[in-house]
């Protein structure tokens, strides 16, 4: 059942009846966790209901864009979540999305260098999988609600909860999950089928969402930060802008998914422990706790999507759990992988299909076939095997030729994109000069002449917007070509294809495309070393001649 939110502009608040018999068991569990007084407070807290809090307390960005999901909390509170889509083949339970995360700068590479990860959402629609992540860091008001302190929240209670240990954060996620499952199971999204729970995010879940997930294009996703325009102060509360104290959530611009305070404010605790990056793979030694996103104490240059930091779980001075002054949390709504017998059967069936598929031949099959021909005494069987060897060679040559043609096609496309980007940049410069000249003329004109000049400037500005949109599209295609050539096609195949295409273009007199091809070959090595270039860097790479 859906209970309307507190105002028509806000999303619906999901809520429902208390599960029969849920309250006594819940109170007993809470008593063991937090003491009899807190359990008694729950008994008088009342059933899950529409939130009593003003929307500014739990979703301050709602006026611009309401949250995707609002979950109820004790004391009439609420928490806002955003849906994070992970495009995969939802019907295949073993399909997941391959991601390139991290960054290419060597200074902090031991911690956050480029790496390959895989991700799949716990919930599914017909088109994709998804999970939910907190739109904001958990606030003081929400922390108090989970302790059943039901005093009306003030504006300062919108401040991010901080000063937590990793164990405190896990306990808060446990308290909230148990309360939701006992008191408001109908509040969970329908895809959860009543089986969802809250926990700290994994590093992959956090970074994928921080970069904007599927809501951002490939160029921006790979960039150091989720935005390309504006200043870090527009998006984060950091050193120099926050006086060293954690502040209310939602005061800065959101990322493309609608998440606030991804950079700065409270540094957010992760579920799993720290591991070094061993030049692209997780190192074998497992360490302390991890925080992501930086804090109000971080310098602006320390705030970027791949940033991660290790702290000890316990203080050396007294052995107590470390509770950093800026340690906070953002929760993820998820569910079990093997959530039902039917689900487990589907996973097992798909796994067996993959496991029992013919394995790739480790040795060269042509060598094996030659040995069989030599050992075969029957002339007729030997002749048949020789024919088979010929067919196999022809098929392999055809496949190699197809790979070369694919590589040539991608190289040619990349060369054409370089030429198109250069032409577009020249036209953008020319039209920009035209606008500046018109602006100068507008300043010294009046009457009908002024109106005509303004109309002309507006036309040129529309053309400039179209040219920049086209440039952005060309850059996406150029990045795709570079990624394909650097990571999906064997280097030897690319090298052979480059030589063949170079000869063909020279023989046909296509010097313009040939120069673009040679430029692409230079760009390829630089891109392979830094595949997380931002759009401006990629454009400079394409135009740098």
XYZ file of C-alpha atoms in Angstrom:
545
model
C 0.000 0.000 0.000
C 1.225 3.523 -0.745
C 0.790 6.409 1.687
C 0.903 9.893 0.134
C 3.926 12.001 0.954
C 3.695 15.246 2.894
C 3.374 17.487 -0.122
C 2.156 17.044 -3.708
C 5.585 17.804 -5.160
C 7.283 15.041 -3.157
C 7.390 11.365 -4.147
C 5.011 8.952 -2.518
C 6.118 7.577 0.822
C 5.905 3.809 0.952
C 4.444 2.481 4.198
C 2.257 -0.308 5.503
C 0.749 -2.229 8.343
C 2.785 -3.786 11.081
C 3.517 -7.441 10.518
C 1.444 -9.543 12.952
C 3.478 -10.432 15.977
C 6.363 -8.248 14.803
C 6.549 -5.815 17.718
C 7.418 -8.114 20.651
C 10.182 -9.946 18.776
C 11.617 -6.657 17.514
C 11.601 -5.086 20.981
C 13.388 -8.125 22.382
C 16.057 -7.966 19.693
C 16.565 -4.235 20.234
C 16.837 -4.813 23.973
C 19.789 -7.116 23.370
C 21.416 -4.536 21.105
C 20.801 -1.295 22.918
C 19.293 -1.935 26.326
C 15.792 -2.212 27.793
C 15.099 1.546 27.858
C 15.534 1.826 24.101
C 13.399 -1.268 23.503
C 10.694 0.234 25.697
C 10.848 3.416 23.639
C 10.031 1.340 20.538
C 6.940 -0.166 22.150
C 5.497 3.360 22.478
C 6.872 4.661 19.172
C 3.655 3.844 17.290
C 3.198 2.042 13.971
C 4.888 2.997 10.707
C 3.003 5.925 9.221
C 3.267 8.822 6.794
C 6.202 10.999 7.749
C 5.692 13.819 10.241
C 8.925 15.499 9.140
C 8.933 18.391 6.666
C 10.289 17.333 3.270
C 13.273 19.699 3.724
C 14.437 17.472 6.584
C 14.776 14.238 4.585
C 14.828 15.345 0.913
C 16.002 18.976 0.656
C 16.530 18.610 -3.104
C 12.919 17.569 -3.737
C 11.862 20.929 -5.172
C 14.275 20.484 -8.069
C 14.009 16.695 -8.377
C 12.164 14.437 -5.899
C 13.923 11.315 -4.675
C 13.165 8.016 -6.415
C 12.204 6.259 -3.167
C 11.250 7.435 0.324
C 11.357 4.890 3.148
C 9.725 5.534 6.541
C 11.662 5.612 9.790
C 10.713 5.500 13.474
C 9.312 8.704 15.011
C 7.569 9.675 11.748
C 10.906 10.188 10.027
C 11.987 9.252 6.510
C 15.045 8.606 4.345
C 15.448 9.371 0.617
C 17.044 6.987 -1.891
C 18.001 7.130 -5.567
C 17.641 4.250 -8.044
C 20.960 3.151 -9.597
C 20.406 1.278 -12.857
C 22.975 -1.369 -13.859
C 22.285 -2.374 -17.491
C 22.671 -6.157 -17.897
C 20.629 -9.018 -19.336
C 18.230 -9.225 -16.395
C 16.873 -12.661 -17.381
C 20.375 -14.177 -17.096
C 21.136 -14.456 -13.343
C 24.903 -14.688 -13.986
C 25.127 -11.687 -16.318
C 26.862 -8.674 -14.769
C 28.333 -5.400 -16.005
C 32.079 -5.009 -16.531
C 33.324 -1.650 -15.211
C 36.597 0.204 -15.337
C 36.983 2.148 -12.087
C 39.849 3.978 -10.406
C 42.145 6.613 -11.938
C 45.471 6.671 -13.805
C 47.563 9.117 -11.733
C 50.580 7.279 -10.250
C 50.893 9.348 -7.046
C 48.050 7.483 -5.311
C 48.019 4.457 -7.620
C 48.825 2.095 -4.731
C 45.309 2.846 -3.462
C 43.094 3.940 -6.364
C 44.700 2.950 -9.685
C 42.611 1.733 -12.633
C 40.979 -1.651 -12.061
C 38.268 -3.851 -13.547
C 35.187 -4.617 -11.462
C 31.819 -6.258 -12.129
C 28.414 -5.178 -10.844
C 24.811 -6.322 -10.965
C 21.808 -4.851 -9.180
C 19.821 -7.006 -6.723
C 16.445 -5.888 -8.157
C 15.363 -6.363 -11.759
C 12.977 -4.962 -14.336
C 12.475 -6.284 -17.853
C 15.267 -4.055 -19.162
C 17.933 -3.907 -16.450
C 18.913 -4.495 -12.828
C 19.211 -1.821 -10.156
C 19.845 -1.009 -6.514
C 19.005 1.955 -4.285
C 21.527 4.179 -2.536
C 20.930 6.963 -0.024
C 20.425 10.302 -1.742
C 22.172 11.994 1.185
C 24.480 10.994 3.982
C 22.565 9.771 7.047
C 21.734 12.797 9.202
C 21.674 13.432 12.929
C 17.872 13.464 12.860
C 17.803 10.034 11.216
C 20.392 8.703 13.650
C 18.245 9.983 16.536
C 15.104 8.427 15.033
C 16.816 5.029 15.015
C 17.469 5.551 18.742
C 13.750 6.456 19.135
C 14.530 9.993 20.212
C 11.334 11.474 18.770
C 11.865 15.159 19.560
C 10.956 17.292 16.496
C 14.095 17.706 14.364
C 15.632 21.163 13.948
C 17.399 22.528 10.872
C 20.777 21.606 12.380
C 19.566 18.016 12.759
C 19.910 17.884 8.954
C 23.679 17.844 9.559
C 25.352 14.610 8.456
C 25.787 12.132 11.309
C 29.508 11.892 12.094
C 31.890 10.659 14.761
C 30.886 7.049 14.052
C 32.976 3.898 14.149
C 32.574 1.247 11.464
C 30.733 -0.874 14.032
C 28.363 2.024 14.817
C 27.553 2.371 11.117
C 26.865 -1.350 10.723
C 24.683 -1.286 13.864
C 22.629 1.625 12.451
C 22.048 -0.286 9.225
C 20.996 -3.315 11.272
C 18.587 -1.309 13.441
C 16.979 0.324 10.406
C 16.685 -2.978 8.498
C 15.111 -4.801 11.425
C 12.675 -1.946 12.059
C 11.612 -1.812 8.391
C 11.155 -5.585 8.116
C 9.204 -5.756 11.385
C 7.176 -2.542 11.220
C 6.896 -1.504 7.577
C 7.603 -4.366 5.143
C 5.125 -2.893 2.653
C 7.300 0.222 2.478
C 9.926 -1.698 0.504
C 9.775 -1.378 -3.302
C 7.657 -4.096 -4.983
C 10.714 -5.621 -6.703
C 12.109 -6.447 -3.249
C 9.208 -8.860 -2.531
C 9.582 -7.961 1.146
C 13.110 -9.349 1.374
C 15.291 -6.228 1.140
C 17.604 -4.848 3.806
C 19.969 -1.930 4.343
C 23.737 -2.060 4.680
C 26.882 -0.064 3.973
C 27.758 0.104 0.259
C 30.562 -1.867 -1.323
C 33.285 0.239 -2.911
C 32.127 -0.766 -6.398
C 28.504 0.175 -5.657
C 29.612 3.499 -4.200
C 32.006 4.488 -7.004
C 29.646 3.428 -9.805
C 26.911 5.581 -8.260
C 29.339 8.433 -7.491
C 30.398 8.620 -11.150
C 26.753 8.822 -12.230
C 26.168 5.187 -13.233
C 24.209 4.697 -16.442
C 22.905 8.284 -16.203
C 26.201 9.709 -17.502
C 28.043 9.149 -20.799
C 31.224 7.104 -21.161
C 33.534 10.132 -21.347
C 32.276 11.737 -18.158
C 32.005 8.380 -16.343
C 35.727 7.773 -16.900
C 36.672 11.292 -15.755
C 38.278 12.108 -12.435
C 35.125 13.889 -11.229
C 31.475 13.518 -12.208
C 31.226 17.117 -13.456
C 33.110 19.023 -16.168
C 31.734 22.535 -15.611
C 31.881 24.654 -12.485
C 34.122 24.495 -9.437
C 34.571 21.844 -6.759
C 33.080 24.326 -4.247
C 29.786 24.082 -6.179
C 29.628 20.345 -5.462
C 31.467 19.756 -2.191
C 32.030 21.121 1.293
C 35.745 20.773 1.778
C 38.747 22.394 3.403
C 38.384 26.161 3.216
C 34.604 26.162 2.772
C 33.282 24.304 5.824
C 35.378 25.532 8.816
C 36.373 21.948 9.523
C 32.902 20.904 10.715
C 30.437 18.518 9.091
C 27.466 20.518 7.773
C 23.819 19.936 6.775
C 23.329 17.671 3.753
C 22.047 18.784 0.380
C 23.618 22.264 0.312
C 25.672 21.612 -2.830
C 24.825 20.495 -6.359
C 24.004 16.782 -6.898
C 25.733 14.371 -9.253
C 23.978 13.101 -12.432
C 22.062 10.485 -10.399
C 20.786 13.121 -7.977
C 23.138 12.150 -5.117
C 24.318 14.985 -2.860
C 27.600 15.343 -0.943
C 29.400 12.590 -2.839
C 32.529 14.710 -2.410
C 33.327 16.246 0.972
C 31.208 16.786 4.100
C 31.312 13.404 5.953
C 33.664 10.738 4.626
C 31.572 7.638 4.027
C 32.316 4.235 5.546
C 32.394 1.223 3.215
C 31.291 -2.344 3.891
C 34.514 -4.173 3.020
C 38.051 -3.699 4.435
C 40.917 -1.940 2.650
C 43.170 -3.645 0.120
C 45.982 -2.086 -1.886
C 45.785 -1.821 -5.677
C 48.480 -4.128 -7.067
C 48.711 -2.373 -10.447
C 45.150 -3.164 -11.469
C 44.125 -5.974 -9.131
C 43.284 -6.204 -5.402
C 46.371 -6.984 -3.325
C 46.289 -10.092 -1.165
C 46.720 -8.367 2.199
C 43.454 -7.256 3.844
C 43.637 -4.223 6.130
C 41.536 -1.727 8.062
C 38.358 0.207 7.283
C 37.835 2.251 4.087
C 36.196 5.631 3.629
C 35.242 7.195 0.284
C 34.467 10.710 -0.936
C 36.706 12.729 1.381
C 35.436 15.137 4.040
C 35.289 18.766 5.152
C 38.970 18.348 6.090
C 40.009 17.299 2.553
C 41.819 19.700 0.222
C 39.931 20.252 -3.073
C 42.522 18.289 -5.068
C 41.857 15.276 -2.817
C 38.198 15.091 -3.843
C 37.519 12.809 -6.811
C 35.445 9.698 -7.522
C 38.217 7.109 -7.128
C 39.592 8.557 -3.876
C 39.771 6.060 -1.023
C 41.469 6.086 2.345
C 42.374 3.457 4.930
C 42.082 3.886 8.703
C 42.692 1.366 11.508
C 39.581 -0.282 12.959
C 40.856 0.301 16.507
C 42.722 3.138 18.194
C 46.288 2.367 19.169
C 46.022 4.490 22.343
C 43.294 2.551 24.141
C 42.163 -0.291 21.845
C 38.707 1.207 21.362
C 36.994 1.136 17.960
C 38.132 4.163 15.938
C 35.337 6.719 15.517
C 36.708 9.485 13.295
C 35.263 12.966 13.778
C 34.211 13.046 10.097
C 33.203 9.365 9.697
C 29.625 9.124 8.372
C 27.582 6.785 6.189
C 25.271 6.466 3.210
C 23.104 3.332 3.048
C 22.314 0.927 0.211
C 19.028 -0.987 -0.125
C 19.692 -4.495 -1.418
C 18.695 -8.147 -0.959
C 20.133 -11.671 -0.864
C 21.457 -13.209 -4.096
C 19.811 -16.609 -3.552
C 16.579 -15.053 -2.339
C 14.255 -17.995 -3.141
C 14.349 -21.640 -4.209
C 13.288 -20.633 -7.718
C 16.076 -18.089 -7.902
C 18.644 -20.609 -6.692
C 17.464 -23.144 -9.293
C 17.819 -20.551 -12.060
C 21.340 -19.667 -10.894
C 22.380 -23.330 -10.663
C 20.937 -24.125 -14.091
C 22.692 -21.193 -15.753
C 25.958 -21.989 -13.999
C 25.866 -25.573 -15.226
C 25.164 -24.366 -18.767
C 28.290 -22.242 -18.665
C 30.439 -24.807 -16.853
C 29.538 -27.601 -19.258
C 30.069 -25.541 -22.398
C 33.014 -26.800 -24.533
C 36.265 -25.440 -23.135
C 38.608 -23.466 -25.338
C 41.482 -25.565 -26.691
C 44.636 -24.670 -24.834
C 47.037 -25.960 -27.510
C 47.074 -25.119 -31.219
C 44.506 -27.481 -32.796
C 46.386 -27.422 -36.111
C 49.484 -28.847 -34.400
C 47.357 -31.572 -32.797
C 45.733 -32.339 -36.144
C 49.132 -32.572 -37.896
C 50.298 -35.105 -35.295
C 47.155 -37.203 -35.869
C 47.739 -37.155 -39.645
C 51.334 -38.352 -39.208
C 50.280 -41.169 -36.881
C 47.342 -42.339 -38.999
C 48.180 -45.580 -40.896
C 44.957 -45.809 -42.926
C 45.485 -43.787 -46.159
C 41.784 -43.001 -46.485
C 41.486 -41.639 -42.924
C 44.756 -39.772 -43.389
C 43.353 -38.135 -46.550
C 40.149 -37.172 -44.721
C 42.144 -35.625 -41.861
C 44.277 -33.703 -44.374
C 41.113 -32.293 -45.969
C 39.872 -31.332 -42.523
C 43.202 -29.640 -41.797
C 42.833 -27.577 -44.966
C 39.282 -26.555 -44.069
C 40.397 -25.598 -40.591
C 43.239 -23.478 -41.950
C 40.891 -21.743 -44.353
C 38.405 -21.075 -41.552
C 41.099 -19.721 -39.260
C 42.491 -17.525 -42.022
C 38.981 -16.216 -42.682
C 38.504 -15.425 -38.981
C 41.895 -13.674 -38.843
C 40.975 -11.682 -41.941
C 37.661 -10.711 -40.344
C 39.487 -9.504 -37.212
C 41.894 -7.488 -39.373
C 38.999 -5.950 -41.297
C 37.260 -5.080 -38.045
C 40.433 -3.439 -36.765
C 40.871 -1.584 -40.090
C 37.275 -0.375 -39.914
C 37.752 0.901 -36.354
C 41.053 2.575 -37.290
C 39.436 4.230 -40.290
C 36.518 5.441 -38.164
C 38.929 6.903 -35.597
C 40.892 8.695 -38.340
C 37.674 10.161 -39.762
C 36.582 11.300 -36.287
C 39.893 13.138 -35.851
C 39.307 14.978 -39.134
C 35.691 15.741 -38.190
C 36.728 17.025 -34.756
C 39.365 19.280 -36.339
C 36.858 20.662 -38.871
C 34.291 21.174 -36.105
C 36.784 22.961 -33.842
C 37.712 25.346 -36.663
C 34.048 26.092 -37.351
C 33.360 26.648 -33.642
C 36.285 29.103 -33.500
C 35.000 30.912 -36.635
C 31.434 31.196 -35.347
C 32.661 32.292 -31.910
C 34.598 35.076 -33.631
C 31.439 36.051 -35.504
C 29.471 36.312 -32.257
C 32.162 38.476 -30.663
C 32.156 40.793 -33.686
C 28.354 41.053 -33.546
C 28.465 41.819 -29.822
C 30.926 44.646 -30.515
C 28.603 46.017 -33.217
C 25.541 45.697 -30.963
C 27.232 47.903 -28.366
C 27.532 50.810 -30.822
C 24.248 50.373 -32.739
C 20.622 51.151 -32.047
C 17.132 50.790 -33.454
C 16.449 48.341 -36.278
C 20.137 47.694 -36.885
C 20.584 46.645 -33.244
C 17.572 44.298 -33.397
C 18.886 42.700 -36.602
C 22.320 42.188 -35.048
C 20.803 40.628 -31.905
C 18.704 38.261 -34.053
C 21.809 37.323 -36.038
C 23.829 36.691 -32.875
C 21.071 34.428 -31.539
C 21.109 32.419 -34.795
C 24.868 31.987 -34.580
C 24.594 30.952 -30.923
C 22.070 28.254 -31.879
C 24.496 27.018 -34.529
C 27.288 26.996 -31.929
C 25.174 24.862 -29.565
C 24.504 22.400 -32.382
C 28.207 22.297 -33.283
C 29.191 21.631 -29.650
C 26.570 18.871 -29.346
C 27.972 17.299 -32.528
C 31.504 17.630 -31.154
C 30.412 15.818 -27.982
C 28.929 12.985 -30.089
C 32.128 12.695 -32.158
C 34.185 12.548 -28.960
C 32.047 9.691 -27.588
C 32.591 7.767 -30.837
C 36.311 8.587 -30.808
C 36.634 7.319 -27.220
C 34.778 4.140 -28.207
C 37.222 3.565 -31.083
C 40.227 4.099 -28.800
C 38.803 1.763 -26.129
C 38.115 -0.955 -28.711
C 41.599 -0.717 -30.229
C 43.406 -0.543 -26.877
C 41.538 -3.202 -24.908
C 39.388 -5.423 -27.133
C 41.593 -6.210 -30.163
C 44.991 -7.895 -29.932
C 47.910 -5.503 -30.373
C 49.408 -7.557 -33.208
C 46.105 -7.457 -35.095
C 45.882 -3.669 -34.680
C 49.482 -3.249 -35.836
C 48.916 -5.395 -38.935
C 45.643 -3.619 -39.741
C 47.336 -0.235 -39.339
C 50.080 -1.174 -41.823
C 47.565 -2.462 -44.383
C 45.293 0.581 -44.072
C 48.289 2.919 -44.270
C 49.327 1.309 -47.593
C 45.787 1.447 -48.994
C 45.286 5.123 -48.120
C 48.701 6.089 -49.525
C 48.044 4.176 -52.744
C 44.664 5.854 -53.236
C 46.035 9.343 -52.503
C 43.824 9.937 -49.427
C 46.448 12.008 -47.646
C 43.978 13.761 -45.340
C 42.657 10.536 -43.848
C 46.174 9.090 -43.826
C 47.396 11.926 -41.596
C 44.397 11.298 -39.328
C 45.312 7.596 -39.177
C 48.878 8.383 -38.162
C 47.587 10.821 -35.536
C 45.234 8.118 -34.222
C 48.147 5.687 -33.914
C 49.993 8.241 -31.751
C 46.871 8.928 -29.666
C 46.296 5.221 -29.074
C 49.406 4.734 -26.933
C 48.664 7.838 -24.866
C 45.034 6.829 -24.354
C 46.028 3.295 -23.296
C 48.188 4.842 -20.562
C 45.396 7.226 -19.438
C 41.949 5.874 -20.387
C 40.240 8.101 -17.788
C 40.871 11.346 -19.718
C 38.151 13.953 -19.292
C 36.378 15.266 -22.396
C 38.562 18.392 -22.660
C 41.738 16.284 -22.494
C 40.426 13.875 -25.132
C 39.562 16.775 -27.431
C 43.026 18.279 -26.928
C 44.558 14.882 -27.719
C 42.598 14.629 -30.980
C 43.456 18.193 -32.038
C 47.084 18.310 -30.869
C 49.074 18.343 -34.102
